Amino acid sequence: MTVAQEVEALYDEVRGCQRCTLARTRTLAVPGEGPLDAEVMFIGEAPGVNEDRQGRPFVGQAGSFLEELLGEAGLTRPEVYICNVLKCRPPGNRDPLPTEIEACSDYLSAQIRLIDPLLVVTLGRYSMSRFFPNQAISRIHGKPREANGRILVPMYHPAAALHQQRLRSVIIDDFRTLPELLERARAGRAGGAEPAEEEPPAQQMKLFE
């Protein structure tokens, strides 16, 4: 199969997924969206009420702020890939449960493998924890780490700035570092570094000086 066919098959599987109890409460599953050759992938936490209704990631207030942040980084939404750790909305927008994260884990691994981005930006602590276990987002946000030809950057979730205005400038400043990081990632890939099928945890990564 081509990459496009594999991605569409993955989306079909996500839309019909029954791996956890969220299948009983969702309106629509939210696989993800963006170009299949995107250089930058953003990984959020879970769909909210608007995403659940539309089947698309980041379409509410947090989505509007994300588009503003992309502009700060010289990017546009149509050129990046966006997905979440969870593909279905937790009832009441509660935090994801470990069993739900595990149920969706293979889907996210497949998306990273198929899209093969140069730069992965995690948004929020639940997506951060997949790559940076046992870390505090307040300590490592905006600090890039390199792993096998890919750069990973943990950042606050855009929704955090909607609830805590003091974080707005922090998130904007972090996003403004992305153009330089993308250039580093391009140079690293051009130098022959091959991305891994699955990203190693943080302790195996090299922190940029």
PDB file of C-alpha atoms in Angstrom:
ATOM      1  CA  MET A   1       0.000   0.000   0.000  1.00  0.00           C
ATOM      2  CA  THR A   2       1.022   3.598  -0.506  1.00  0.00           C
ATOM      3  CA  VAL A   3       1.428   5.893   2.497  1.00  0.00           C
ATOM      4  CA  ALA A   4      -1.865   7.568   1.607  1.00  0.00           C
ATOM      5  CA  GLN A   5      -3.630   4.208   1.575  1.00  0.00           C
ATOM      6  CA  GLU A   6      -2.066   3.205   4.895  1.00  0.00           C
ATOM      7  CA  VAL A   7      -3.115   6.486   6.495  1.00  0.00           C
ATOM      8  CA  GLU A   8      -6.665   6.167   5.217  1.00  0.00           C
ATOM      9  CA  ALA A   9      -6.834   2.591   6.495  1.00  0.00           C
ATOM     10  CA  LEU A  10      -5.574   3.812   9.869  1.00  0.00           C
ATOM     11  CA  TYR A  11      -8.213   6.553   9.951  1.00  0.00           C
ATOM     12  CA  ASP A  12     -10.922   4.018   9.135  1.00  0.00           C
ATOM     13  CA  GLU A  13      -9.713   1.813  11.978  1.00  0.00           C
ATOM     14  CA  VAL A  14      -9.728   4.752  14.409  1.00  0.00           C
ATOM     15  CA  ARG A  15     -13.242   5.778  13.393  1.00  0.00           C
ATOM     16  CA  GLY A  16     -14.517   2.288  14.100  1.00  0.00           C
ATOM     17  CA  CYS A  17     -12.347   1.644  17.154  1.00  0.00           C
ATOM     18  CA  GLN A  18     -13.866  -0.214  20.121  1.00  0.00           C
ATOM     19  CA  ARG A  19     -10.677  -0.672  22.163  1.00  0.00           C
ATOM     20  CA  CYS A  20     -11.905   1.239  25.224  1.00  0.00           C
ATOM     21  CA  THR A  21     -15.074   2.604  26.800  1.00  0.00           C
ATOM     22  CA  LEU A  22     -14.682   5.990  25.084  1.00  0.00           C
ATOM     23  CA  ALA A  23     -16.176   4.333  22.012  1.00  0.00           C
ATOM     24  CA  ARG A  24     -19.523   4.312  23.822  1.00  0.00           C
ATOM     25  CA  THR A  25     -19.548   8.014  24.667  1.00  0.00           C
ATOM     26  CA  ARG A  26     -17.938   9.672  21.640  1.00  0.00           C
ATOM     27  CA  THR A  27     -19.835  11.354  18.830  1.00  0.00           C
ATOM     28  CA  LEU A  28     -16.988  11.107  16.325  1.00  0.00           C
ATOM     29  CA  ALA A  29     -13.464   9.767  16.639  1.00  0.00           C
ATOM     30  CA  VAL A  30     -10.757  12.277  15.732  1.00  0.00           C
ATOM     31  CA  PRO A  31      -7.884  10.542  13.892  1.00  0.00           C
ATOM     32  CA  GLY A  32      -5.872  13.628  12.923  1.00  0.00           C
ATOM     33  CA  GLU A  33      -5.303  15.770   9.858  1.00  0.00           C
ATOM     34  CA  GLY A  34      -2.623  17.381   7.764  1.00  0.00           C
ATOM     35  CA  PRO A  35      -0.379  16.697   4.782  1.00  0.00           C
ATOM     36  CA  LEU A  36       1.233  13.287   4.665  1.00  0.00           C
ATOM     37  CA  ASP A  37       4.623  14.876   3.988  1.00  0.00           C
ATOM     38  CA  ALA A  38       4.379  17.397   6.826  1.00  0.00           C
ATOM     39  CA  GLU A  39       7.715  18.350   8.358  1.00  0.00           C
ATOM     40  CA  VAL A  40       6.106  19.298  11.670  1.00  0.00           C
ATOM     41  CA  MET A  41       3.697  17.198  13.747  1.00  0.00           C
ATOM     42  CA  PHE A  42       1.774  18.576  16.715  1.00  0.00           C
ATOM     43  CA  ILE A  43       0.462  16.074  19.248  1.00  0.00           C
ATOM     44  CA  GLY A  44      -2.226  17.278  21.626  1.00  0.00           C
ATOM     45  CA  GLU A  45      -3.933  15.424  24.438  1.00  0.00           C
ATOM     46  CA  ALA A  46      -7.546  14.559  23.577  1.00  0.00           C
ATOM     47  CA  PRO A  47     -10.496  15.909  21.588  1.00  0.00           C
ATOM     48  CA  GLY A  48     -12.828  18.387  23.279  1.00  0.00           C
ATOM     49  CA  VAL A  49     -16.517  18.953  22.701  1.00  0.00           C
ATOM     50  CA  ASN A  50     -16.052  20.793  19.382  1.00  0.00           C
ATOM     51  CA  GLU A  51     -13.610  18.214  18.074  1.00  0.00           C
ATOM     52  CA  ASP A  52     -15.976  15.423  19.096  1.00  0.00           C
ATOM     53  CA  ARG A  53     -18.761  17.021  17.051  1.00  0.00           C
ATOM     54  CA  GLN A  54     -16.680  17.723  13.956  1.00  0.00           C
ATOM     55  CA  GLY A  55     -14.208  14.831  13.939  1.00  0.00           C
ATOM     56  CA  ARG A  56     -11.287  17.247  13.552  1.00  0.00           C
ATOM     57  CA  PRO A  57      -8.508  18.172  16.009  1.00  0.00           C
ATOM     58  CA  PHE A  58      -8.118  21.647  17.489  1.00  0.00           C
ATOM     59  CA  VAL A  59     -11.242  23.382  16.173  1.00  0.00           C
ATOM     60  CA  GLY A  60     -12.342  25.200  19.347  1.00  0.00           C
ATOM     61  CA  GLN A  61     -10.792  28.152  21.164  1.00  0.00           C
ATOM     62  CA  ALA A  62      -7.550  26.249  21.663  1.00  0.00           C
ATOM     63  CA  GLY A  63      -7.496  25.613  17.920  1.00  0.00           C
ATOM     64  CA  SER A  64      -7.863  29.316  17.172  1.00  0.00           C
ATOM     65  CA  PHE A  65      -4.964  30.082  19.489  1.00  0.00           C
ATOM     66  CA  LEU A  66      -2.920  27.280  17.910  1.00  0.00           C
ATOM     67  CA  GLU A  67      -3.351  28.925  14.506  1.00  0.00           C
ATOM     68  CA  GLU A  68      -2.165  32.207  16.012  1.00  0.00           C
ATOM     69  CA  LEU A  69       0.848  30.402  17.465  1.00  0.00           C
ATOM     70  CA  LEU A  70       1.623  28.799  14.119  1.00  0.00           C
ATOM     71  CA  GLY A  71       1.746  32.291  12.634  1.00  0.00           C
ATOM     72  CA  GLU A  72       4.315  33.264  15.269  1.00  0.00           C
ATOM     73  CA  ALA A  73       6.424  30.350  14.012  1.00  0.00           C
ATOM     74  CA  GLY A  74       5.997  31.254  10.355  1.00  0.00           C
ATOM     75  CA  LEU A  75       3.783  28.222   9.788  1.00  0.00           C
ATOM     76  CA  THR A  76       0.209  27.710   8.631  1.00  0.00           C
ATOM     77  CA  ARG A  77      -2.248  25.023   9.626  1.00  0.00           C
ATOM     78  CA  PRO A  78      -2.449  23.448   6.129  1.00  0.00           C
ATOM     79  CA  GLU A  79       1.284  22.656   6.192  1.00  0.00           C
ATOM     80  CA  VAL A  80       1.471  20.883   9.571  1.00  0.00           C
ATOM     81  CA  TYR A  81       0.081  17.591  10.842  1.00  0.00           C
ATOM     82  CA  ILE A  82      -2.099  17.678  13.957  1.00  0.00           C
ATOM     83  CA  CYS A  83      -3.314  14.783  16.085  1.00  0.00           C
ATOM     84  CA  ASN A  84      -3.909  13.809  19.712  1.00  0.00           C
ATOM     85  CA  VAL A  85      -2.775  11.115  22.111  1.00  0.00           C
ATOM     86  CA  LEU A  86      -6.424  10.076  22.494  1.00  0.00           C
ATOM     87  CA  LYS A  87      -8.620   9.819  19.436  1.00  0.00           C
ATOM     88  CA  CYS A  88     -11.922  10.082  21.341  1.00  0.00           C
ATOM     89  CA  ARG A  89     -13.201  12.686  23.790  1.00  0.00           C
ATOM     90  CA  PRO A  90     -13.167  11.736  27.477  1.00  0.00           C
ATOM     91  CA  PRO A  91     -16.578  12.491  29.046  1.00  0.00           C
ATOM     92  CA  GLY A  92     -16.723  15.956  30.553  1.00  0.00           C
ATOM     93  CA  ASN A  93     -13.284  16.710  29.134  1.00  0.00           C
ATOM     94  CA  ARG A  94     -11.680  14.887  32.052  1.00  0.00           C
ATOM     95  CA  ASP A  95      -8.025  13.881  31.946  1.00  0.00           C
ATOM     96  CA  PRO A  96      -7.100  10.808  29.878  1.00  0.00           C
ATOM     97  CA  LEU A  97      -6.828   7.551  31.794  1.00  0.00           C
ATOM     98  CA  PRO A  98      -3.718   5.342  31.478  1.00  0.00           C
ATOM     99  CA  THR A  99      -5.805   2.543  29.946  1.00  0.00           C
ATOM    100  CA  GLU A 100      -7.160   4.930  27.311  1.00  0.00           C
ATOM    101  CA  ILE A 101      -3.704   6.224  26.459  1.00  0.00           C
ATOM    102  CA  GLU A 102      -2.479   2.651  26.077  1.00  0.00           C
ATOM    103  CA  ALA A 103      -5.452   1.739  23.875  1.00  0.00           C
ATOM    104  CA  CYS A 104      -4.582   4.579  21.473  1.00  0.00           C
ATOM    105  CA  SER A 105      -0.813   4.132  21.632  1.00  0.00           C
ATOM    106  CA  ASP A 106      -0.492   2.033  18.482  1.00  0.00           C
ATOM    107  CA  TYR A 107      -2.428   4.597  16.471  1.00  0.00           C
ATOM    108  CA  LEU A 108      -0.053   7.390  17.422  1.00  0.00           C
ATOM    109  CA  SER A 109       2.983   5.205  16.731  1.00  0.00           C
ATOM    110  CA  ALA A 110       1.612   4.494  13.263  1.00  0.00           C
ATOM    111  CA  GLN A 111       1.006   8.180  12.596  1.00  0.00           C
ATOM    112  CA  ILE A 112       4.566   9.092  13.543  1.00  0.00           C
ATOM    113  CA  ARG A 113       5.922   6.300  11.348  1.00  0.00           C
ATOM    114  CA  LEU A 114       3.762   7.175   8.340  1.00  0.00           C
ATOM    115  CA  ILE A 115       4.043  10.961   8.434  1.00  0.00           C
ATOM    116  CA  ASP A 116       7.727  10.756   9.427  1.00  0.00           C
ATOM    117  CA  PRO A 117       8.015  14.375  10.606  1.00  0.00           C
ATOM    118  CA  LEU A 118      11.299  16.156  11.185  1.00  0.00           C
ATOM    119  CA  LEU A 119       9.929  17.978  14.204  1.00  0.00           C
ATOM    120  CA  VAL A 120       7.444  16.672  16.786  1.00  0.00           C
ATOM    121  CA  VAL A 121       5.867  19.201  19.146  1.00  0.00           C
ATOM    122  CA  THR A 122       3.997  17.780  22.116  1.00  0.00           C
ATOM    123  CA  LEU A 123       1.229  19.996  23.473  1.00  0.00           C
ATOM    124  CA  GLY A 124       0.410  19.407  27.120  1.00  0.00           C
ATOM    125  CA  ARG A 125       1.641  17.011  29.755  1.00  0.00           C
ATOM    126  CA  TYR A 126      -0.063  13.846  28.511  1.00  0.00           C
ATOM    127  CA  SER A 127       1.535  13.978  25.083  1.00  0.00           C
ATOM    128  CA  MET A 128       4.792  15.115  26.695  1.00  0.00           C
ATOM    129  CA  SER A 129       4.811  12.060  28.968  1.00  0.00           C
ATOM    130  CA  ARG A 130       4.982   9.675  26.022  1.00  0.00           C
ATOM    131  CA  PHE A 131       8.415  11.003  25.062  1.00  0.00           C
ATOM    132  CA  PHE A 132       9.543  12.657  28.299  1.00  0.00           C
ATOM    133  CA  PRO A 133       8.433  10.352  31.126  1.00  0.00           C
ATOM    134  CA  ASN A 134       8.669  11.510  34.730  1.00  0.00           C
ATOM    135  CA  GLN A 135       9.302  15.110  33.704  1.00  0.00           C
ATOM    136  CA  ALA A 136       7.521  18.336  34.676  1.00  0.00           C
ATOM    137  CA  ILE A 137       6.320  20.452  31.768  1.00  0.00           C
ATOM    138  CA  SER A 138       7.066  23.606  33.750  1.00  0.00           C
ATOM    139  CA  ARG A 139      10.735  22.597  33.771  1.00  0.00           C
ATOM    140  CA  ILE A 140      11.301  21.301  30.245  1.00  0.00           C
ATOM    141  CA  HIS A 141       8.844  23.232  28.060  1.00  0.00           C
ATOM    142  CA  GLY A 142      10.494  24.659  24.978  1.00  0.00           C
ATOM    143  CA  LYS A 143      13.660  22.599  25.453  1.00  0.00           C
ATOM    144  CA  PRO A 144      14.308  20.506  22.328  1.00  0.00           C
ATOM    145  CA  ARG A 145      15.752  17.042  22.375  1.00  0.00           C
ATOM    146  CA  GLU A 146      17.107  15.095  19.453  1.00  0.00           C
ATOM    147  CA  ALA A 147      16.375  11.454  18.751  1.00  0.00           C
ATOM    148  CA  ASN A 148      17.322   9.522  15.635  1.00  0.00           C
ATOM    149  CA  GLY A 149      17.001  12.254  13.056  1.00  0.00           C
ATOM    150  CA  ARG A 150      13.966  13.838  14.683  1.00  0.00           C
ATOM    151  CA  ILE A 151      13.631  16.759  17.088  1.00  0.00           C
ATOM    152  CA  LEU A 152      11.086  16.601  19.906  1.00  0.00           C
ATOM    153  CA  VAL A 153       9.893  19.736  21.678  1.00  0.00           C
ATOM    154  CA  PRO A 154       7.570  19.675  24.705  1.00  0.00           C
ATOM    155  CA  MET A 155       5.285  22.694  25.011  1.00  0.00           C
ATOM    156  CA  TYR A 156       2.326  23.809  27.045  1.00  0.00           C
ATOM    157  CA  HIS A 157      -1.079  23.069  25.539  1.00  0.00           C
ATOM    158  CA  PRO A 158      -2.650  26.166  23.922  1.00  0.00           C
ATOM    159  CA  ALA A 159      -5.657  25.694  26.205  1.00  0.00           C
ATOM    160  CA  ALA A 160      -3.385  26.368  29.187  1.00  0.00           C
ATOM    161  CA  ALA A 161      -3.064  29.997  28.088  1.00  0.00           C
ATOM    162  CA  LEU A 162      -6.841  30.311  27.932  1.00  0.00           C
ATOM    163  CA  HIS A 163      -7.002  29.447  31.628  1.00  0.00           C
ATOM    164  CA  GLN A 164      -3.737  31.042  32.772  1.00  0.00           C
ATOM    165  CA  GLN A 165      -2.960  34.273  30.945  1.00  0.00           C
ATOM    166  CA  ARG A 166       0.566  34.351  32.365  1.00  0.00           C
ATOM    167  CA  LEU A 167       1.385  31.367  30.131  1.00  0.00           C
ATOM    168  CA  ARG A 168       0.405  33.140  26.928  1.00  0.00           C
ATOM    169  CA  SER A 169       3.753  34.874  26.442  1.00  0.00           C
ATOM    170  CA  VAL A 170       5.592  31.696  27.480  1.00  0.00           C
ATOM    171  CA  ILE A 171       3.878  29.642  24.792  1.00  0.00           C
ATOM    172  CA  ILE A 172       4.380  32.330  22.161  1.00  0.00           C
ATOM    173  CA  ASP A 173       8.098  32.525  22.948  1.00  0.00           C
ATOM    174  CA  ASP A 174       8.401  28.736  22.714  1.00  0.00           C
ATOM    175  CA  PHE A 175       6.680  28.673  19.316  1.00  0.00           C
ATOM    176  CA  ARG A 176       9.004  31.355  18.005  1.00  0.00           C
ATOM    177  CA  THR A 177      11.908  28.922  18.387  1.00  0.00           C
ATOM    178  CA  LEU A 178      10.402  26.462  15.903  1.00  0.00           C
ATOM    179  CA  PRO A 179      11.830  27.919  12.653  1.00  0.00           C
ATOM    180  CA  GLU A 180      15.402  27.494  13.900  1.00  0.00           C
ATOM    181  CA  LEU A 181      14.647  24.014  15.233  1.00  0.00           C
ATOM    182  CA  LEU A 182      13.119  23.005  11.925  1.00  0.00           C
ATOM    183  CA  GLU A 183      16.259  24.109  10.122  1.00  0.00           C
ATOM    184  CA  ARG A 184      18.338  22.008  12.535  1.00  0.00           C
ATOM    185  CA  ALA A 185      16.099  19.043  11.901  1.00  0.00           C
ATOM    186  CA  ARG A 186      16.394  19.449   8.140  1.00  0.00           C
ATOM    187  CA  ALA A 187      20.169  19.599   8.433  1.00  0.00           C
ATOM    188  CA  GLY A 188      20.197  16.511  10.639  1.00  0.00           C
ATOM    189  CA  ARG A 189      18.064  14.491   8.238  1.00  0.00           C
ATOM    190  CA  ALA A 190      20.139  15.662   5.276  1.00  0.00           C
ATOM    191  CA  GLY A 191      23.202  14.452   7.152  1.00  0.00           C
ATOM    192  CA  GLY A 192      21.877  10.927   7.075  1.00  0.00           C
ATOM    193  CA  ALA A 193      20.219  10.457  10.463  1.00  0.00           C
ATOM    194  CA  GLU A 194      17.342   8.040  10.066  1.00  0.00           C
ATOM    195  CA  PRO A 195      14.252   8.322  12.268  1.00  0.00           C
ATOM    196  CA  ALA A 196      13.360   5.404  14.504  1.00  0.00           C
ATOM    197  CA  GLU A 197      10.082   3.512  14.188  1.00  0.00           C
ATOM    198  CA  GLU A 198       9.333   4.454  17.795  1.00  0.00           C
ATOM    199  CA  GLU A 199      10.834   7.326  19.740  1.00  0.00           C
ATOM    200  CA  PRO A 200      13.049   6.427  22.728  1.00  0.00           C
ATOM    201  CA  PRO A 201      12.287   7.972  26.112  1.00  0.00           C
ATOM    202  CA  ALA A 202      13.873  11.224  27.210  1.00  0.00           C
ATOM    203  CA  GLN A 203      16.782   9.737  29.082  1.00  0.00           C
ATOM    204  CA  GLN A 204      18.098   8.356  25.779  1.00  0.00           C
ATOM    205  CA  MET A 205      17.997  11.739  24.058  1.00  0.00           C
ATOM    206  CA  LYS A 206      20.596  14.440  23.782  1.00  0.00           C
ATOM    207  CA  LEU A 207      19.522  17.859  25.000  1.00  0.00           C
ATOM    208  CA  PHE A 208      20.643  20.685  22.741  1.00  0.00           C
ATOM    209  CA  GLU A 209      23.070  23.085  24.380  1.00  0.00           C
TER     210      GLU A 209
END
